[in-house]
Short mmCIF file of C-alpha atoms in Angstrom, two decimals:
data_model
loop_
_atom_site.label_atom_id
_atom_site.label_comp_id
_atom_site.label_asym_id
_atom_site.label_seq_id
_atom_site.Cartn_x
_atom_site.Cartn_y
_atom_site.Cartn_z
CA MET Q 1 -14.55 -7.85 20.62
CA PRO Q 2 -17.49 -5.71 19.46
CA ALA Q 3 -20.85 -7.29 18.67
CA GLU Q 4 -20.50 -5.86 15.16
CA GLN Q 5 -17.36 -6.14 13.08
CA PHE Q 6 -16.12 -3.96 10.26
CA VAL Q 7 -15.85 -6.17 7.16
CA LEU Q 8 -14.14 -4.78 4.09
CA LEU Q 9 -15.20 -6.29 0.76
CA ILE Q 10 -12.87 -5.69 -2.19
CA ARG Q 11 -13.96 -6.60 -5.70
CA SER Q 12 -10.96 -6.03 -7.93
CA SER Q 13 -8.17 -7.81 -9.77
CA LEU Q 14 -5.73 -5.85 -7.59
CA LEU Q 15 -5.32 -8.70 -5.11
CA ARG Q 16 -4.77 -11.20 -7.93
CA ARG Q 17 -1.93 -9.01 -9.18
CA TYR Q 18 -0.58 -8.45 -5.64
CA PRO Q 19 -1.77 -11.48 -3.64
CA ASN Q 20 0.47 -10.67 -0.67
CA ALA Q 21 -0.66 -7.07 -0.31
CA LEU Q 22 -1.16 -5.99 3.28
CA ILE Q 23 -4.67 -4.85 4.24
CA TYR Q 24 -5.07 -3.16 7.62
CA LEU Q 25 -6.64 -0.27 9.51
CA THR Q 26 -4.59 2.62 10.81
CA PRO Q 27 -6.01 5.24 13.17
CA ALA Q 28 -6.90 8.64 11.74
CA LEU Q 29 -5.20 11.24 13.92
CA THR Q 30 -6.10 14.88 14.40
CA SER Q 31 -2.65 15.65 15.86
CA THR Q 32 0.65 13.92 16.55
CA PRO Q 33 0.37 12.03 19.85
CA ALA Q 34 2.86 12.85 22.62
CA THR Q 35 3.42 9.13 23.19
CA ALA Q 36 3.68 6.21 20.79
CA LEU Q 37 1.35 6.07 17.80
CA PRO Q 38 -1.74 3.90 18.25
CA PRO Q 39 -1.22 0.43 16.74
CA ASP Q 40 -2.46 -0.62 13.34
CA ILE Q 41 -5.29 -3.18 13.35
CA PHE Q 42 -4.95 -6.27 11.17
CA PRO Q 43 -7.85 -8.50 10.07
CA ILE Q 44 -8.94 -11.31 12.38
CA PHE Q 45 -10.39 -13.22 9.43
CA ASN Q 46 -10.32 -13.03 5.66
CA GLY Q 47 -11.40 -14.99 2.64
CA ALA Q 48 -11.92 -14.89 -1.09
CA MET Q 49 -14.65 -15.65 -3.59
CA GLU Q 50 -13.42 -16.37 -7.10
CA PRO Q 51 -12.70 -14.77 -9.40
CA ASP Q 52 -12.05 -11.30 -7.95
CA THR Q 53 -13.65 -10.72 -4.54
CA SER Q 54 -11.88 -10.73 -1.17
CA PHE Q 55 -13.11 -9.85 2.30
CA PHE Q 56 -11.35 -8.85 5.53
CA GLY Q 57 -12.91 -8.70 9.01
CA PHE Q 58 -11.58 -6.35 11.67
CA PRO Q 59 -12.22 -6.38 15.44
CA VAL Q 60 -13.80 -2.91 15.46
CA SER Q 61 -17.39 -1.89 14.87
CA PRO Q 62 -18.34 -0.09 11.65
CA ALA Q 63 -19.20 3.01 13.72
CA THR Q 64 -15.71 3.02 15.26
CA ALA Q 65 -14.06 2.59 11.85
CA ILE Q 66 -16.12 5.41 10.33
CA GLY Q 67 -15.59 7.77 13.26
CA ASN Q 68 -17.56 10.79 14.43
CA SER Q 69 -16.99 14.33 15.72
CA THR Q 70 -14.96 13.11 18.73
CA ASN Q 71 -13.31 10.01 17.21
CA PRO Q 72 -11.65 10.47 13.79
CA GLY Q 73 -12.04 6.77 12.91
CA TYR Q 74 -9.67 4.71 10.77
CA PHE Q 75 -8.07 4.60 7.37
CA VAL Q 76 -8.18 1.36 5.37
CA VAL Q 77 -4.66 0.77 4.06
CA ILE Q 78 -3.73 -1.39 1.07
CA GLN Q 79 0.03 -1.71 0.86
CA GLU Q 80 2.48 -3.64 -1.29
CA HIS Q 81 4.36 -6.13 0.85
CA PRO Q 82 7.69 -4.54 1.87
CA THR Q 83 9.64 -7.78 1.28
CA GLU Q 84 8.53 -8.04 -2.37
CA PRO Q 85 10.55 -5.26 -3.97
CA ARG Q 86 10.00 -3.87 -7.46
CA PHE Q 87 12.66 -2.30 -9.62
CA GLY Q 88 12.51 0.31 -12.36
CA LEU Q 89 13.06 3.90 -13.37
CA SER Q 90 10.53 6.61 -14.05
CA ALA Q 91 12.10 7.44 -17.38
CA SER Q 92 10.06 9.26 -19.99
CA ILE Q 93 10.87 6.74 -22.73
CA SER Q 94 8.42 5.26 -25.20
CA LEU Q 95 9.30 1.59 -25.14
CA GLY Q 96 7.36 0.55 -28.24
CA ASN Q 97 8.72 -2.84 -29.27
CA ALA Q 98 12.07 -2.43 -27.48
CA SER Q 99 13.53 -5.62 -26.06
CA HIS Q 100 16.07 -3.79 -23.89
CA LEU Q 101 17.13 -0.27 -23.01
CA ASN Q 102 20.61 1.09 -23.63
CA ILE Q 103 21.17 2.81 -20.29
CA GLY Q 104 24.77 3.81 -20.97
CA THR Q 105 27.48 4.63 -18.49
CA GLN Q 106 25.93 7.85 -17.17
CA PRO Q 107 22.69 7.96 -15.17
CA PRO Q 108 19.64 9.44 -16.89
CA ALA Q 109 18.84 12.99 -15.84
CA GLY Q 110 16.72 13.20 -12.72
CA VAL Q 111 17.53 9.72 -11.36
CA PRO Q 112 18.43 10.04 -7.65
CA LEU Q 113 21.56 8.01 -6.84
CA ASN Q 114 21.24 8.34 -3.04
CA GLY Q 115 24.95 7.74 -2.49
CA HIS Q 116 25.23 4.80 -4.91
CA THR Q 117 27.42 4.59 -8.01
CA TRP Q 118 25.73 4.18 -11.40
CA GLY Q 119 27.02 1.13 -13.28
CA LYS Q 120 29.46 -0.03 -10.56
CA ASN Q 121 27.87 -3.45 -9.99
CA SER Q 122 24.49 -5.16 -9.84
CA ALA Q 123 24.01 -4.40 -6.14
CA GLN Q 124 24.50 -0.67 -6.74
CA MET Q 125 22.12 -0.75 -9.73
CA ALA Q 126 19.51 -2.65 -7.69
CA ALA Q 127 19.76 -0.06 -4.91
CA ILE Q 128 19.32 2.78 -7.43
CA THR Q 129 16.35 1.22 -9.24
CA ARG Q 130 14.50 -0.25 -6.22
CA ARG Q 131 11.01 1.25 -5.95
CA LEU Q 132 9.40 1.95 -2.60
CA PRO Q 133 6.27 -0.07 -1.78
CA VAL Q 134 3.02 1.66 -2.72
CA ARG Q 135 0.60 2.40 0.10
CA VAL Q 136 -2.94 3.70 -0.38
CA ALA Q 137 -5.01 4.90 2.58
CA ILE Q 138 -8.74 5.62 2.26
CA HIS Q 139 -10.80 6.74 5.22
CA ALA Q 140 -13.39 4.12 6.21
CA SER Q 141 -16.16 6.73 5.98
CA GLN Q 142 -15.52 6.93 2.22
CA LEU Q 143 -16.11 3.18 1.85
CA VAL Q 144 -19.38 2.80 3.76
CA SER Q 145 -22.76 3.67 2.31
CA SER Q 146 -24.87 6.01 4.42
CA THR Q 147 -28.04 4.02 3.63
#
């Protein structure tokens, strides 16, 4: 373990809204490796300070996370947990005070069915409306002050 550790401090209501979000480092790559991808690095410690601050410590030095001309460093990834699915459509509808949407028997234009049948049963509708988890990656060098 390095003498210094990269500690990420997040001050945001994001982790209150998504308390099970995954926070990890993934290597920045300059090309696709011929062998397996390098592993992601998960925090070795974390904590929170109410009301909206969280911190995550990683077993790499800040210099390693930031990178240099020979080492591209790491991306900090914040990702929705893959086992906490969300559902919805990206319909261009103004909801206003609507209490429900009349979706009809035909799918709205532009909704990918991906082999499922619109309106067949709840499992098919869940498969159609399931949203993929959101993942945001920001290079560590963008998060560290140069002073």
